[in-house]
Amino acid sequence: MNDQEINRAVQYVTASTSYGRDTVADILKTGLGELSELAVQSTREFERDALLEYVSQWTIKRTGQPEPLVREVLGCAGRWLDEVYEEVSKRHQESPGLPPPDDEEGAEPV
């Protein structure tokens, strides 16, 4: 995702919720950024629900925001999350049989 797409998501979620733009931007940039990284780096296929749970937990830990807030913001950004999820899924389908990347030190399990 590029910055323009993230900004569109931030505007949409800010207008759809009662949360401030800075809070929404922090949550979405963190969550969508991690999901985008998975699309680039991962060779594993993930179920949507498992991936959303991972991104939610990652975002909660990274931002320090309460779980209900993070889940609501990410839920409102479902369209963008689905687009990035499709990238992850597509990348896996284009590269079947690749061994999983070595675990990076400090990386959290998915």
JSON list of C-alpha atoms in Angstrom, two decimals:
[
{"chain": "A", "resi": 1, "resn": "MET", "atom": "CA", "xyz": [0.00, 0.00, 0.00]},
{"chain": "A", "resi": 2, "resn": "ASN", "atom": "CA", "xyz": [1.22, 3.46, -0.75]},
{"chain": "A", "resi": 3, "resn": "ASP", "atom": "CA", "xyz": [0.81, 6.55, 1.43]},
{"chain": "A", "resi": 4, "resn": "GLN", "atom": "CA", "xyz": [-2.11, 7.85, -0.62]},
{"chain": "A", "resi": 5, "resn": "GLU", "atom": "CA", "xyz": [-4.09, 4.64, -0.05]},
{"chain": "A", "resi": 6, "resn": "ILE", "atom": "CA", "xyz": [-3.32, 4.69, 3.66]},
{"chain": "A", "resi": 7, "resn": "ASN", "atom": "CA", "xyz": [-4.40, 8.33, 3.86]},
{"chain": "A", "resi": 8, "resn": "ARG", "atom": "CA", "xyz": [-7.71, 7.45, 2.18]},
{"chain": "A", "resi": 9, "resn": "ALA", "atom": "CA", "xyz": [-8.23, 4.69, 4.73]},
{"chain": "A", "resi": 10, "resn": "VAL", "atom": "CA", "xyz": [-7.39, 7.09, 7.58]},
{"chain": "A", "resi": 11, "resn": "GLN", "atom": "CA", "xyz": [-9.87, 9.67, 6.28]},
{"chain": "A", "resi": 12, "resn": "TYR", "atom": "CA", "xyz": [-12.60, 7.07, 5.88]},
{"chain": "A", "resi": 13, "resn": "VAL", "atom": "CA", "xyz": [-12.13, 5.54, 9.33]},
{"chain": "A", "resi": 14, "resn": "THR", "atom": "CA", "xyz": [-11.81, 8.93, 11.03]},
{"chain": "A", "resi": 15, "resn": "ALA", "atom": "CA", "xyz": [-15.11, 10.01, 9.47]},
{"chain": "A", "resi": 16, "resn": "SER", "atom": "CA", "xyz": [-16.75, 6.69, 10.44]},
{"chain": "A", "resi": 17, "resn": "THR", "atom": "CA", "xyz": [-15.66, 6.69, 14.09]},
{"chain": "A", "resi": 18, "resn": "SER", "atom": "CA", "xyz": [-15.31, 9.13, 16.95]},
{"chain": "A", "resi": 19, "resn": "TYR", "atom": "CA", "xyz": [-11.53, 8.71, 17.14]},
{"chain": "A", "resi": 20, "resn": "GLY", "atom": "CA", "xyz": [-8.99, 11.37, 16.31]},
{"chain": "A", "resi": 21, "resn": "ARG", "atom": "CA", "xyz": [-7.09, 11.34, 13.06]},
{"chain": "A", "resi": 22, "resn": "ASP", "atom": "CA", "xyz": [-3.71, 10.85, 14.75]},
{"chain": "A", "resi": 23, "resn": "THR", "atom": "CA", "xyz": [-4.93, 7.80, 16.68]},
{"chain": "A", "resi": 24, "resn": "VAL", "atom": "CA", "xyz": [-6.54, 6.28, 13.59]},
{"chain": "A", "resi": 25, "resn": "ALA", "atom": "CA", "xyz": [-3.45, 7.01, 11.47]},
{"chain": "A", "resi": 26, "resn": "ASP", "atom": "CA", "xyz": [-1.14, 5.38, 14.01]},
{"chain": "A", "resi": 27, "resn": "ILE", "atom": "CA", "xyz": [-3.28, 2.24, 14.19]},
{"chain": "A", "resi": 28, "resn": "LEU", "atom": "CA", "xyz": [-3.77, 1.92, 10.42]},
{"chain": "A", "resi": 29, "resn": "LYS", "atom": "CA", "xyz": [-0.17, 2.66, 9.49]},
{"chain": "A", "resi": 30, "resn": "THR", "atom": "CA", "xyz": [1.01, 0.09, 12.01]},
{"chain": "A", "resi": 31, "resn": "GLY", "atom": "CA", "xyz": [-1.52, -2.61, 11.06]},
{"chain": "A", "resi": 32, "resn": "LEU", "atom": "CA", "xyz": [-1.51, -2.10, 7.32]},
{"chain": "A", "resi": 33, "resn": "GLY", "atom": "CA", "xyz": [2.26, -1.70, 7.34]},
{"chain": "A", "resi": 34, "resn": "GLU", "atom": "CA", "xyz": [2.75, -5.05, 9.03]},
{"chain": "A", "resi": 35, "resn": "LEU", "atom": "CA", "xyz": [0.28, -6.70, 6.68]},
{"chain": "A", "resi": 36, "resn": "SER", "atom": "CA", "xyz": [2.11, -5.21, 3.69]},
{"chain": "A", "resi": 37, "resn": "GLU", "atom": "CA", "xyz": [5.41, -6.51, 5.05]},
{"chain": "A", "resi": 38, "resn": "LEU", "atom": "CA", "xyz": [3.90, -9.98, 5.26]},
{"chain": "A", "resi": 39, "resn": "ALA", "atom": "CA", "xyz": [2.81, -9.68, 1.64]},
{"chain": "A", "resi": 40, "resn": "VAL", "atom": "CA", "xyz": [6.40, -8.98, 0.64]},
{"chain": "A", "resi": 41, "resn": "GLN", "atom": "CA", "xyz": [8.25, -11.36, 2.94]},
{"chain": "A", "resi": 42, "resn": "SER", "atom": "CA", "xyz": [6.03, -14.33, 3.67]},
{"chain": "A", "resi": 43, "resn": "THR", "atom": "CA", "xyz": [5.87, -17.48, 1.63]},
{"chain": "A", "resi": 44, "resn": "ARG", "atom": "CA", "xyz": [3.22, -19.03, 3.88]},
{"chain": "A", "resi": 45, "resn": "GLU", "atom": "CA", "xyz": [-0.50, -18.97, 3.21]},
{"chain": "A", "resi": 46, "resn": "PHE", "atom": "CA", "xyz": [-2.70, -17.59, 5.97]},
{"chain": "A", "resi": 47, "resn": "GLU", "atom": "CA", "xyz": [-6.41, -17.79, 6.60]},
{"chain": "A", "resi": 48, "resn": "ARG", "atom": "CA", "xyz": [-7.98, -14.33, 6.67]},
{"chain": "A", "resi": 49, "resn": "ASP", "atom": "CA", "xyz": [-9.20, -14.63, 10.27]},
{"chain": "A", "resi": 50, "resn": "ALA", "atom": "CA", "xyz": [-5.79, -15.81, 11.53]},
{"chain": "A", "resi": 51, "resn": "LEU", "atom": "CA", "xyz": [-4.04, -13.01, 9.68]},
{"chain": "A", "resi": 52, "resn": "LEU", "atom": "CA", "xyz": [-6.46, -10.39, 11.00]},
{"chain": "A", "resi": 53, "resn": "GLU", "atom": "CA", "xyz": [-5.94, -11.68, 14.53]},
{"chain": "A", "resi": 54, "resn": "TYR", "atom": "CA", "xyz": [-2.17, -11.51, 14.13]},
{"chain": "A", "resi": 55, "resn": "VAL", "atom": "CA", "xyz": [-2.33, -7.97, 12.73]},
{"chain": "A", "resi": 56, "resn": "SER", "atom": "CA", "xyz": [-4.68, -6.91, 15.53]},
{"chain": "A", "resi": 57, "resn": "GLN", "atom": "CA", "xyz": [-2.39, -8.27, 18.24]},
{"chain": "A", "resi": 58, "resn": "TRP", "atom": "CA", "xyz": [0.68, -6.79, 16.53]},
{"chain": "A", "resi": 59, "resn": "THR", "atom": "CA", "xyz": [-0.99, -3.39, 16.31]},
{"chain": "A", "resi": 60, "resn": "ILE", "atom": "CA", "xyz": [-2.16, -3.48, 19.94]},
{"chain": "A", "resi": 61, "resn": "LYS", "atom": "CA", "xyz": [1.37, -4.23, 21.11]},
{"chain": "A", "resi": 62, "resn": "ARG", "atom": "CA", "xyz": [3.07, -1.69, 18.84]},
{"chain": "A", "resi": 63, "resn": "THR", "atom": "CA", "xyz": [0.67, 1.21, 19.42]},
{"chain": "A", "resi": 64, "resn": "GLY", "atom": "CA", "xyz": [-0.24, 0.59, 23.06]},
{"chain": "A", "resi": 65, "resn": "GLN", "atom": "CA", "xyz": [-3.86, 1.32, 22.21]},
{"chain": "A", "resi": 66, "resn": "PRO", "atom": "CA", "xyz": [-6.65, -0.66, 23.89]},
{"chain": "A", "resi": 67, "resn": "GLU", "atom": "CA", "xyz": [-7.84, -3.79, 22.11]},
{"chain": "A", "resi": 68, "resn": "PRO", "atom": "CA", "xyz": [-11.44, -2.63, 21.48]},
{"chain": "A", "resi": 69, "resn": "LEU", "atom": "CA", "xyz": [-10.17, 0.58, 19.87]},
{"chain": "A", "resi": 70, "resn": "VAL", "atom": "CA", "xyz": [-7.69, -1.22, 17.61]},
{"chain": "A", "resi": 71, "resn": "ARG", "atom": "CA", "xyz": [-10.25, -3.84, 16.57]},
{"chain": "A", "resi": 72, "resn": "GLU", "atom": "CA", "xyz": [-12.86, -1.17, 15.77]},
{"chain": "A", "resi": 73, "resn": "VAL", "atom": "CA", "xyz": [-10.44, 0.90, 13.69]},
{"chain": "A", "resi": 74, "resn": "LEU", "atom": "CA", "xyz": [-9.12, -2.14, 11.82]},
{"chain": "A", "resi": 75, "resn": "GLY", "atom": "CA", "xyz": [-12.68, -3.38, 11.35]},
{"chain": "A", "resi": 76, "resn": "CYS", "atom": "CA", "xyz": [-13.69, -0.07, 9.77]},
{"chain": "A", "resi": 77, "resn": "ALA", "atom": "CA", "xyz": [-10.69, -0.38, 7.46]},
{"chain": "A", "resi": 78, "resn": "GLY", "atom": "CA", "xyz": [-11.82, -3.85, 6.36]},
{"chain": "A", "resi": 79, "resn": "ARG", "atom": "CA", "xyz": [-11.78, -2.97, 2.66]},
{"chain": "A", "resi": 80, "resn": "TRP", "atom": "CA", "xyz": [-8.12, -1.99, 2.79]},
{"chain": "A", "resi": 81, "resn": "LEU", "atom": "CA", "xyz": [-7.21, -4.95, 4.97]},
{"chain": "A", "resi": 82, "resn": "ASP", "atom": "CA", "xyz": [-8.87, -7.24, 2.44]},
{"chain": "A", "resi": 83, "resn": "GLU", "atom": "CA", "xyz": [-6.89, -5.68, -0.40]},
{"chain": "A", "resi": 84, "resn": "VAL", "atom": "CA", "xyz": [-3.62, -6.30, 1.39]},
{"chain": "A", "resi": 85, "resn": "TYR", "atom": "CA", "xyz": [-4.76, -9.79, 2.39]},
{"chain": "A", "resi": 86, "resn": "GLU", "atom": "CA", "xyz": [-5.36, -10.50, -1.30]},
{"chain": "A", "resi": 87, "resn": "GLU", "atom": "CA", "xyz": [-1.77, -9.43, -2.01]},
{"chain": "A", "resi": 88, "resn": "VAL", "atom": "CA", "xyz": [-0.51, -11.88, 0.62]},
{"chain": "A", "resi": 89, "resn": "SER", "atom": "CA", "xyz": [-2.68, -14.66, -0.78]},
{"chain": "A", "resi": 90, "resn": "LYS", "atom": "CA", "xyz": [-1.76, -13.91, -4.39]},
{"chain": "A", "resi": 91, "resn": "ARG", "atom": "CA", "xyz": [1.94, -13.83, -3.61]},
{"chain": "A", "resi": 92, "resn": "HIS", "atom": "CA", "xyz": [1.71, -17.23, -1.96]},
{"chain": "A", "resi": 93, "resn": "GLN", "atom": "CA", "xyz": [-0.17, -18.71, -4.92]},
{"chain": "A", "resi": 94, "resn": "GLU", "atom": "CA", "xyz": [2.43, -17.37, -7.34]},
{"chain": "A", "resi": 95, "resn": "SER", "atom": "CA", "xyz": [5.28, -18.91, -5.34]},
{"chain": "A", "resi": 96, "resn": "PRO", "atom": "CA", "xyz": [4.09, -22.33, -4.14]},
{"chain": "A", "resi": 97, "resn": "GLY", "atom": "CA", "xyz": [6.66, -24.70, -2.80]},
{"chain": "A", "resi": 98, "resn": "LEU", "atom": "CA", "xyz": [9.06, -22.05, -1.60]},
{"chain": "A", "resi": 99, "resn": "PRO", "atom": "CA", "xyz": [10.44, -22.90, 1.81]},
{"chain": "A", "resi": 100, "resn": "PRO", "atom": "CA", "xyz": [9.37, -20.59, 4.60]},
{"chain": "A", "resi": 101, "resn": "PRO", "atom": "CA", "xyz": [11.87, -17.83, 5.33]},
{"chain": "A", "resi": 102, "resn": "ASP", "atom": "CA", "xyz": [14.22, -18.33, 8.26]},
{"chain": "A", "resi": 103, "resn": "ASP", "atom": "CA", "xyz": [12.82, -17.00, 11.49]},
{"chain": "A", "resi": 104, "resn": "GLU", "atom": "CA", "xyz": [14.17, -13.56, 12.15]},
{"chain": "A", "resi": 105, "resn": "GLU", "atom": "CA", "xyz": [15.50, -12.88, 15.60]},
{"chain": "A", "resi": 106, "resn": "GLY", "atom": "CA", "xyz": [12.82, -11.19, 17.65]},
{"chain": "A", "resi": 107, "resn": "ALA", "atom": "CA", "xyz": [10.09, -11.87, 15.13]},
{"chain": "A", "resi": 108, "resn": "GLU", "atom": "CA", "xyz": [6.78, -12.81, 16.61]},
{"chain": "A", "resi": 109, "resn": "PRO", "atom": "CA", "xyz": [5.14, -16.05, 15.48]},
{"chain": "A", "resi": 110, "resn": "VAL", "atom": "CA", "xyz": [2.18, -15.80, 13.17]}
]
